[in-house]
Amino acid sequence: MTAHLAHPSQSTRTRHPQDVATHRRGPTLPPHRLPHLPGQVAIPEQLRAAVGPAAMERFNTAPAAELERALLGCCRSLRWARRVTEHRPYPDLEALLAAADEAAYDLTPAELAEALAGESLTLLPDGAYSAAHTALSAAHAAYESRFGHVFVICLDDVAPEETLDRVLTGIRSRLTNDPEEERPLAAEELRRLAKGRLTRVVQHFSGQAGH
């Protein structure tokens, strides 16, 4: 769920890589390493358990074009997807996630802005009341107006019933930042989102045969 909730299955729309370049880009991000921020992404234990040697083998041997398409659902940067693909094989999930981190850190400011432009709006949990939709829409609009890109937050460690409060609180808190303060925060959340999504991609490959 992305911004955005951190679950890629809940994306509201699909973009192709060539479409990203025409989407309005937000402010560029600083080229230096992003600071380490508190709150490491929590990959559910059941997902980690599903990523064993067989899953990694299928991930490592998947056709490059197929894998790149899957990775673009994790981070909308073609360079990031290609780098993660080209650096195979990975011995285990931890090595893969470390490589994904490095690939995210090494993106240029324009590539990071492109990846942020590829994110989609938050889907509320089923049954959310209409006032919640109104409040969240207004908060998203205010954020995008201020920073030039949609709000991004990783919620892999948040219970579904807490999603709305966490997103609203996050947007309202970060709206007080100036653009220079917000850019590394958004980039860090994007990196954390990519790691959670990537774990799910590997899990998907674990259920496939013929790779």
mmCIF file of C-alpha atoms in Angstrom:
data_model
loop_
_atom_site.group_PDB
_atom_site.id
_atom_site.type_symbol
_atom_site.label_atom_id
_atom_site.label_comp_id
_atom_site.label_asym_id
_atom_site.label_seq_id
_atom_site.Cartn_x
_atom_site.Cartn_y
_atom_site.Cartn_z
ATOM 1 C CA MET A 1 0.000 0.000 0.000
ATOM 2 C CA THR A 2 1.358 3.383 -0.844
ATOM 3 C CA ALA A 3 0.957 6.846 -0.056
ATOM 4 C CA HIS A 4 0.538 5.574 -0.601
ATOM 5 C CA LEU A 5 0.049 2.355 1.008
ATOM 6 C CA ALA A 6 2.847 -0.089 0.921
ATOM 7 C CA HIS A 7 1.090 -2.939 -0.856
ATOM 8 C CA PRO A 8 1.563 -3.005 -4.627
ATOM 9 C CA SER A 9 -1.572 -5.076 -5.136
ATOM 10 C CA GLN A 10 -3.618 -2.043 -4.112
ATOM 11 C CA SER A 11 -2.231 0.342 -6.725
ATOM 12 C CA THR A 12 -5.015 2.358 -8.313
ATOM 13 C CA ARG A 13 -3.555 2.385 -11.787
ATOM 14 C CA THR A 14 -0.728 0.951 -13.863
ATOM 15 C CA ARG A 15 1.857 2.988 -15.671
ATOM 16 C CA HIS A 16 4.335 1.837 -18.258
ATOM 17 C CA PRO A 17 7.942 3.036 -17.860
ATOM 18 C CA GLN A 18 7.652 5.247 -20.952
ATOM 19 C CA ASP A 19 4.653 7.000 -19.418
ATOM 20 C CA VAL A 20 6.558 8.118 -16.331
ATOM 21 C CA ALA A 21 8.654 10.646 -18.187
ATOM 22 C CA THR A 22 5.531 12.612 -19.210
ATOM 23 C CA HIS A 23 4.067 12.691 -15.706
ATOM 24 C CA ARG A 24 4.590 15.925 -13.778
ATOM 25 C CA ARG A 25 7.756 15.559 -11.775
ATOM 26 C CA GLY A 26 8.261 16.905 -8.335
ATOM 27 C CA PRO A 27 11.378 18.557 -6.942
ATOM 28 C CA THR A 28 14.588 16.730 -7.619
ATOM 29 C CA LEU A 29 16.236 14.893 -4.770
ATOM 30 C CA PRO A 30 19.742 15.433 -3.414
ATOM 31 C CA PRO A 31 22.487 13.311 -5.022
ATOM 32 C CA HIS A 32 24.205 12.426 -1.745
ATOM 33 C CA ARG A 33 23.399 9.398 0.396
ATOM 34 C CA LEU A 34 20.100 9.658 2.198
ATOM 35 C CA PRO A 35 20.271 9.687 5.988
ATOM 36 C CA HIS A 36 19.328 6.607 7.977
ATOM 37 C CA LEU A 37 15.908 7.215 9.440
ATOM 38 C CA PRO A 38 14.189 5.425 12.324
ATOM 39 C CA GLY A 39 11.566 2.793 11.644
ATOM 40 C CA GLN A 40 13.043 0.084 9.465
ATOM 41 C CA VAL A 41 10.576 -1.590 7.159
ATOM 42 C CA ALA A 42 9.023 -4.621 8.809
ATOM 43 C CA ILE A 43 8.815 -7.512 6.364
ATOM 44 C CA PRO A 44 6.188 -9.893 7.749
ATOM 45 C CA GLU A 45 7.715 -13.117 8.986
ATOM 46 C CA GLN A 46 5.380 -15.211 6.852
ATOM 47 C CA LEU A 47 6.780 -13.509 3.762
ATOM 48 C CA ARG A 48 10.353 -14.101 4.861
ATOM 49 C CA ALA A 49 9.550 -17.736 5.524
ATOM 50 C CA ALA A 50 8.191 -18.104 1.996
ATOM 51 C CA VAL A 51 11.438 -16.845 0.472
ATOM 52 C CA GLY A 52 13.616 -19.925 0.649
ATOM 53 C CA PRO A 53 16.324 -21.269 -1.694
ATOM 54 C CA ALA A 54 13.793 -22.401 -4.298
ATOM 55 C CA ALA A 55 12.225 -18.939 -4.457
ATOM 56 C CA MET A 56 15.615 -17.287 -4.838
ATOM 57 C CA GLU A 57 16.600 -19.764 -7.557
ATOM 58 C CA ARG A 58 13.501 -18.911 -9.583
ATOM 59 C CA PHE A 59 14.083 -15.195 -9.038
ATOM 60 C CA ASN A 60 17.716 -15.542 -10.113
ATOM 61 C CA THR A 61 16.885 -17.465 -13.280
ATOM 62 C CA ALA A 62 13.758 -15.589 -14.414
ATOM 63 C CA PRO A 63 14.004 -13.988 -17.883
ATOM 64 C CA ALA A 64 15.437 -10.491 -17.533
ATOM 65 C CA ALA A 65 12.585 -8.746 -19.351
ATOM 66 C CA GLU A 66 9.978 -10.494 -17.197
ATOM 67 C CA LEU A 67 11.820 -9.641 -14.007
ATOM 68 C CA GLU A 68 12.300 -5.997 -14.972
ATOM 69 C CA ARG A 69 8.555 -5.650 -15.495
ATOM 70 C CA ALA A 70 7.911 -7.128 -12.064
ATOM 71 C CA LEU A 71 10.513 -4.888 -10.438
ATOM 72 C CA LEU A 72 8.971 -1.762 -11.931
ATOM 73 C CA GLY A 73 6.016 -2.498 -9.672
ATOM 74 C CA CYS A 74 8.419 -2.081 -6.739
ATOM 75 C CA CYS A 75 10.076 1.146 -7.846
ATOM 76 C CA ARG A 76 9.180 3.062 -10.999
ATOM 77 C CA SER A 77 12.758 3.560 -12.086
ATOM 78 C CA LEU A 78 13.910 1.594 -15.098
ATOM 79 C CA ARG A 79 17.546 2.019 -14.063
ATOM 80 C CA TRP A 80 16.788 0.614 -10.601
ATOM 81 C CA ALA A 81 14.940 -2.383 -12.068
ATOM 82 C CA ARG A 82 17.736 -3.088 -14.535
ATOM 83 C CA ARG A 83 20.449 -2.816 -11.925
ATOM 84 C CA VAL A 84 18.702 -5.231 -9.558
ATOM 85 C CA THR A 85 18.168 -7.620 -12.466
ATOM 86 C CA GLU A 86 21.726 -7.410 -13.806
ATOM 87 C CA HIS A 87 23.362 -8.064 -10.433
ATOM 88 C CA ARG A 88 21.863 -11.535 -10.090
ATOM 89 C CA PRO A 89 22.361 -14.117 -8.736
ATOM 90 C CA TYR A 90 21.602 -13.308 -5.097
ATOM 91 C CA PRO A 91 22.330 -15.963 -2.466
ATOM 92 C CA ASP A 92 19.380 -15.000 -0.248
ATOM 93 C CA LEU A 93 16.723 -12.378 0.411
ATOM 94 C CA GLU A 94 18.947 -10.250 2.630
ATOM 95 C CA ALA A 95 21.543 -9.909 -0.127
ATOM 96 C CA LEU A 96 18.834 -8.963 -2.609
ATOM 97 C CA LEU A 97 17.370 -6.308 -0.318
ATOM 98 C CA ALA A 98 20.824 -4.874 0.338
ATOM 99 C CA ALA A 99 21.436 -4.634 -3.402
ATOM 100 C CA ALA A 100 18.054 -2.965 -3.867
ATOM 101 C CA ASP A 101 19.016 -0.389 -1.236
ATOM 102 C CA GLU A 102 22.277 0.374 -2.997
ATOM 103 C CA ALA A 103 20.507 0.715 -6.341
ATOM 104 C CA ALA A 104 18.017 3.152 -4.800
ATOM 105 C CA TYR A 105 20.741 5.223 -3.146
ATOM 106 C CA ASP A 106 22.636 5.487 -6.422
ATOM 107 C CA LEU A 107 19.779 6.860 -8.517
ATOM 108 C CA THR A 108 20.273 10.368 -9.825
ATOM 109 C CA PRO A 109 18.007 13.156 -8.560
ATOM 110 C CA ALA A 110 16.011 13.023 -11.796
ATOM 111 C CA GLU A 111 15.600 9.246 -11.527
ATOM 112 C CA LEU A 112 14.390 9.531 -7.946
ATOM 113 C CA ALA A 113 11.903 12.200 -9.006
ATOM 114 C CA GLU A 114 10.764 9.891 -11.797
ATOM 115 C CA ALA A 115 10.226 7.062 -9.318
ATOM 116 C CA LEU A 116 8.174 9.336 -7.060
ATOM 117 C CA ALA A 117 6.119 10.399 -10.078
ATOM 118 C CA GLY A 118 5.271 6.728 -10.650
ATOM 119 C CA GLU A 119 3.539 6.350 -7.291
ATOM 120 C CA SER A 120 -0.268 6.341 -7.071
ATOM 121 C CA LEU A 121 -2.794 7.603 -4.558
ATOM 122 C CA THR A 122 -3.831 5.844 -1.379
ATOM 123 C CA LEU A 123 -6.690 3.377 -1.311
ATOM 124 C CA LEU A 124 -8.664 3.515 1.909
ATOM 125 C CA PRO A 125 -9.712 0.323 3.690
ATOM 126 C CA ASP A 126 -13.105 -1.086 2.783
ATOM 127 C CA GLY A 127 -15.876 0.586 4.735
ATOM 128 C CA ALA A 128 -14.068 3.875 5.309
ATOM 129 C CA TYR A 129 -16.612 6.616 5.890
ATOM 130 C CA SER A 130 -17.073 9.417 3.352
ATOM 131 C CA ALA A 131 -15.573 12.059 5.627
ATOM 132 C CA ALA A 132 -12.351 10.046 5.653
ATOM 133 C CA HIS A 133 -12.212 10.127 1.868
ATOM 134 C CA THR A 134 -12.747 13.876 1.937
ATOM 135 C CA ALA A 135 -10.078 14.447 4.585
ATOM 136 C CA LEU A 136 -7.541 12.242 2.843
ATOM 137 C CA SER A 137 -8.190 13.807 -0.568
ATOM 138 C CA ALA A 138 -7.705 17.275 0.882
ATOM 139 C CA ALA A 139 -4.504 16.246 2.661
ATOM 140 C CA HIS A 140 -3.067 14.659 -0.485
ATOM 141 C CA ALA A 141 -3.931 17.736 -2.524
ATOM 142 C CA ALA A 142 -2.233 20.036 -0.020
ATOM 143 C CA TYR A 143 0.879 17.844 0.059
ATOM 144 C CA GLU A 144 1.202 17.575 -3.711
ATOM 145 C CA SER A 145 0.651 21.296 -4.110
ATOM 146 C CA ARG A 146 3.454 22.013 -1.653
ATOM 147 C CA PHE A 147 6.021 19.436 -2.757
ATOM 148 C CA GLY A 148 5.133 18.621 -6.366
ATOM 149 C CA HIS A 149 4.734 14.865 -5.921
ATOM 150 C CA VAL A 150 2.349 12.523 -4.151
ATOM 151 C CA PHE A 151 2.758 11.568 -0.509
ATOM 152 C CA VAL A 152 4.750 8.370 -0.001
ATOM 153 C CA ILE A 153 4.801 6.329 3.195
ATOM 154 C CA CYS A 154 5.617 2.696 3.934
ATOM 155 C CA LEU A 155 2.950 0.996 6.021
ATOM 156 C CA ASP A 156 4.121 -2.615 5.977
ATOM 157 C CA ASP A 157 4.220 -2.608 9.770
ATOM 158 C CA VAL A 158 0.803 -0.942 10.247
ATOM 159 C CA ALA A 159 -2.433 -2.818 10.918
ATOM 160 C CA PRO A 160 -5.164 -2.176 8.299
ATOM 161 C CA GLU A 161 -7.448 -0.498 10.809
ATOM 162 C CA GLU A 162 -4.681 1.994 11.632
ATOM 163 C CA THR A 163 -3.894 2.859 8.024
ATOM 164 C CA LEU A 164 -6.086 5.934 7.676
ATOM 165 C CA ASP A 165 -4.908 7.557 10.900
ATOM 166 C CA ARG A 166 -1.266 6.849 10.084
ATOM 167 C CA VAL A 167 -1.512 8.332 6.596
ATOM 168 C CA LEU A 168 -3.393 11.440 7.718
ATOM 169 C CA THR A 169 -1.038 11.983 10.638
ATOM 170 C CA GLY A 170 1.973 11.495 8.383
ATOM 171 C CA ILE A 171 0.795 13.933 5.728
ATOM 172 C CA ARG A 172 -0.159 16.607 8.235
ATOM 173 C CA SER A 173 3.141 16.256 10.074
ATOM 174 C CA ARG A 174 5.263 16.352 6.945
ATOM 175 C CA LEU A 175 3.371 19.310 5.488
ATOM 176 C CA THR A 176 5.243 21.415 8.044
ATOM 177 C CA ASN A 177 8.574 20.516 6.405
ATOM 178 C CA ASP A 178 10.235 22.711 3.861
ATOM 179 C CA PRO A 179 11.074 21.032 0.517
ATOM 180 C CA GLU A 180 14.698 20.411 1.455
ATOM 181 C CA GLU A 181 13.617 18.581 4.616
ATOM 182 C CA GLU A 182 10.887 16.589 2.895
ATOM 183 C CA ARG A 183 12.863 15.293 -0.091
ATOM 184 C CA PRO A 184 15.081 12.828 1.809
ATOM 185 C CA LEU A 185 12.094 11.682 3.874
ATOM 186 C CA ALA A 186 10.081 10.905 0.746
ATOM 187 C CA ALA A 187 13.067 9.160 -0.823
ATOM 188 C CA GLU A 188 13.595 7.026 2.284
ATOM 189 C CA GLU A 189 9.936 5.989 2.347
ATOM 190 C CA LEU A 190 10.156 5.102 -1.340
ATOM 191 C CA ARG A 191 13.193 2.928 -0.628
ATOM 192 C CA ARG A 192 11.369 1.158 2.203
ATOM 193 C CA LEU A 193 8.331 0.618 -0.003
ATOM 194 C CA ALA A 194 10.528 -0.941 -2.679
ATOM 195 C CA LYS A 195 11.982 -3.432 -0.195
ATOM 196 C CA GLY A 196 8.579 -4.603 0.982
ATOM 197 C CA ARG A 197 7.312 -4.909 -2.565
ATOM 198 C CA LEU A 198 10.456 -6.709 -3.663
ATOM 199 C CA THR A 199 9.954 -9.336 -0.974
ATOM 200 C CA ARG A 200 6.486 -9.964 -2.388
ATOM 201 C CA VAL A 201 7.896 -10.256 -5.908
ATOM 202 C CA VAL A 202 10.275 -12.982 -4.758
ATOM 203 C CA GLN A 203 7.420 -14.709 -2.983
ATOM 204 C CA HIS A 204 5.458 -14.589 -6.241
ATOM 205 C CA PHE A 205 8.306 -16.314 -8.051
ATOM 206 C CA SER A 206 8.329 -18.995 -5.355
ATOM 207 C CA GLY A 207 4.920 -20.152 -6.557
ATOM 208 C CA GLN A 208 5.919 -20.380 -10.189
ATOM 209 C CA ALA A 209 7.341 -23.321 -12.040
ATOM 210 C CA GLY A 210 9.491 -23.483 -15.077
ATOM 211 C CA HIS A 211 12.008 -20.763 -14.103
#
